[in-house]
Every structure is written in structure tokens, then in C-alpha cells.
């Protein structure tokens, strides 16, 4: 997966936005104001920070050397994924899981609003 594909995939989700609150190089993908992915799209190597269930986070780190504790994030809930070290299918699944976790944590009214759009 290249940077352009990563960005496009993150923006495919319902109500997903891209913002730059830290600097012009760091893309922060949010759903209704909550972060589900952070990446420097021009970074070498290409990495993305993704939210993850704590039990899954540990398992994924053990199974894949390209997945490490989240850089500058809560290491229990976030992983840093080295995109080039994983199949595209797995990267997409991890992004989708991150989005779903964030949506699940939204208030019910906001989740319902997402379902209607």
C-alpha cells in the first residue's frame, strides 16, 4: 500500500475527515472529531498509528514484527504499523478495526447519525 492508497482508504469511511492539527506533514484521520489513524504520508518508512483492542494489540505485535507499540501514543491501545512489512489486506483490516473501535466509543446519538448518512 502506498501513501496515496492509505489516505484514500482512510477517507472512504463514513464521516471520515483528514486534519493537520500538529503540523502540515502529519495527517490525522478522524470520525466525528475522534482520531482513528495518524500518519506522515511522506514518511520513510510509511507508518500509521491505529487504535487497537488491548488484547489484540499484544497478539498482533507478537505475530508481526512490522507492528510495534504506538509511537507517542498510549501503548496499551495504539499500535504503529509499518505498512511495507504487511500485506495490504491486513493493513486495511487494521484501519477498519481502528475506525470501528472509535465509532463504538461514540455516544449512541452520534453512532445513529453515522448510520443514517
Short mmCIF file of C-alpha atoms in Angstrom, two decimals:
data_model
loop_
_atom_site.label_atom_id
_atom_site.label_comp_id
_atom_site.label_asym_id
_atom_site.label_seq_id
_atom_site.Cartn_x
_atom_site.Cartn_y
_atom_site.Cartn_z
CA UNK A 1 0.00 0.00 0.00
CA UNK A 2 1.39 3.38 -0.95
CA UNK A 3 0.67 6.74 0.74
CA UNK A 4 -2.00 7.72 -1.78
CA UNK A 5 -3.85 4.41 -1.27
CA UNK A 6 -3.56 4.70 2.52
CA UNK A 7 -5.04 8.20 2.50
CA UNK A 8 -7.85 7.22 0.12
CA UNK A 9 -8.76 4.17 2.19
CA UNK A 10 -8.92 6.16 5.44
CA UNK A 11 -11.23 8.70 3.80
CA UNK A 12 -13.62 6.02 2.47
CA UNK A 13 -15.19 5.55 5.89
CA UNK A 14 -18.45 7.26 6.77
CA UNK A 15 -17.84 10.80 8.14
CA UNK A 16 -14.03 10.39 7.99
CA UNK A 17 -12.01 13.59 7.72
CA UNK A 18 -8.33 14.43 7.37
CA UNK A 19 -6.92 17.17 9.56
CA UNK A 20 -3.46 18.56 10.32
CA UNK A 21 -3.57 19.69 13.98
CA UNK A 22 0.11 19.02 14.73
CA UNK A 23 1.95 20.07 11.58
CA UNK A 24 1.44 20.06 7.80
CA UNK A 25 3.17 16.66 7.46
CA UNK A 26 1.05 14.63 9.88
CA UNK A 27 -2.34 13.52 8.58
CA UNK A 28 -4.82 12.85 11.36
CA UNK A 29 -7.88 10.90 10.27
CA UNK A 30 -10.95 11.38 12.44
CA UNK A 31 -14.55 10.30 12.64
CA UNK A 32 -16.81 12.90 14.26
CA UNK A 33 -13.78 14.55 15.86
CA UNK A 34 -12.20 11.36 17.24
CA UNK A 35 -8.87 10.08 15.92
CA UNK A 36 -8.68 6.65 14.32
CA UNK A 37 -5.41 6.96 12.35
CA UNK A 38 -2.29 9.15 12.30
CA UNK A 39 0.41 9.07 9.64
CA UNK A 40 3.10 11.08 7.93
CA UNK A 41 2.21 10.17 4.37
CA UNK A 42 5.60 11.30 3.10
CA UNK A 43 7.45 9.40 5.85
CA UNK A 44 10.05 6.75 5.11
CA UNK A 45 9.19 4.13 6.06
CA UNK A 46 5.45 4.67 5.77
CA UNK A 47 3.83 4.01 9.15
CA UNK A 48 0.38 4.58 10.57
CA UNK A 49 -0.75 4.70 14.21
CA UNK A 50 -4.00 2.79 14.72
CA UNK A 51 -6.26 2.20 17.69
CA UNK A 52 -6.49 -1.45 18.71
CA UNK A 53 -8.19 -3.61 21.32
CA UNK A 54 -5.52 -4.09 24.04
CA UNK A 55 -5.54 -7.90 23.83
CA UNK A 56 -5.36 -7.83 20.04
CA UNK A 57 -2.58 -5.23 20.19
CA UNK A 58 -0.29 -7.56 22.12
CA UNK A 59 -1.12 -10.54 19.89
CA UNK A 60 -0.50 -8.56 16.70
CA UNK A 61 2.87 -7.34 18.00
CA UNK A 62 3.89 -10.91 18.78
CA UNK A 63 2.80 -12.19 15.35
CA UNK A 64 4.11 -9.35 13.16
CA UNK A 65 7.48 -7.63 13.58
CA UNK A 66 6.06 -4.75 11.48
CA UNK A 67 3.60 -3.91 14.27
CA UNK A 68 5.00 -2.19 17.36
CA UNK A 69 3.58 -0.24 20.32
CA UNK A 70 2.12 3.10 19.25
CA UNK A 71 4.74 5.80 18.88
CA UNK A 72 3.82 8.81 21.05
CA UNK A 73 0.52 7.13 21.90
CA UNK A 74 -0.97 5.07 24.73
CA UNK A 75 0.90 1.82 24.10
CA UNK A 76 -1.95 -0.26 25.50
CA UNK A 77 -4.50 0.99 22.95
CA UNK A 78 -2.42 2.03 19.93
CA UNK A 79 -0.07 0.28 17.53
CA UNK A 80 2.32 1.70 14.98
CA UNK A 81 2.06 -0.30 11.77
CA UNK A 82 4.96 -0.37 9.29
CA UNK A 83 2.90 -0.58 6.12
CA UNK A 84 5.55 -2.09 3.83
CA UNK A 85 6.04 -5.02 6.21
CA UNK A 86 2.46 -6.29 5.93
CA UNK A 87 0.03 -7.43 3.23
CA UNK A 88 -2.34 -4.68 2.05
CA UNK A 89 -5.32 -6.76 3.14
CA UNK A 90 -4.08 -6.84 6.76
CA UNK A 91 -3.33 -3.10 6.77
CA UNK A 92 -6.88 -2.43 5.54
CA UNK A 93 -8.33 -4.71 8.24
CA UNK A 94 -6.33 -2.92 10.95
CA UNK A 95 -7.50 0.50 9.73
CA UNK A 96 -11.11 -0.69 9.62
CA UNK A 97 -10.80 -2.16 13.13
CA UNK A 98 -9.42 1.16 14.40
CA UNK A 99 -12.31 3.08 12.83
CA UNK A 100 -14.84 0.61 14.27
CA UNK A 101 -13.36 0.88 17.77
CA UNK A 102 -13.58 4.66 17.68
CA UNK A 103 -17.16 4.59 16.37
CA UNK A 104 -18.14 2.09 19.09
CA UNK A 105 -16.92 4.59 21.69
CA UNK A 106 -19.07 7.43 20.36
CA UNK A 107 -22.31 8.37 22.11
CA UNK A 108 -25.31 6.45 20.81
CA UNK A 109 -26.86 9.51 19.16
CA UNK A 110 -23.69 10.10 17.12
CA UNK A 111 -23.47 6.41 16.13
CA UNK A 112 -27.08 6.55 14.95
CA UNK A 113 -26.37 9.71 12.99
CA UNK A 114 -23.50 7.89 11.25
CA UNK A 115 -25.84 5.04 10.30
CA UNK A 116 -28.28 7.45 8.63
CA UNK A 117 -25.74 9.26 6.44
#
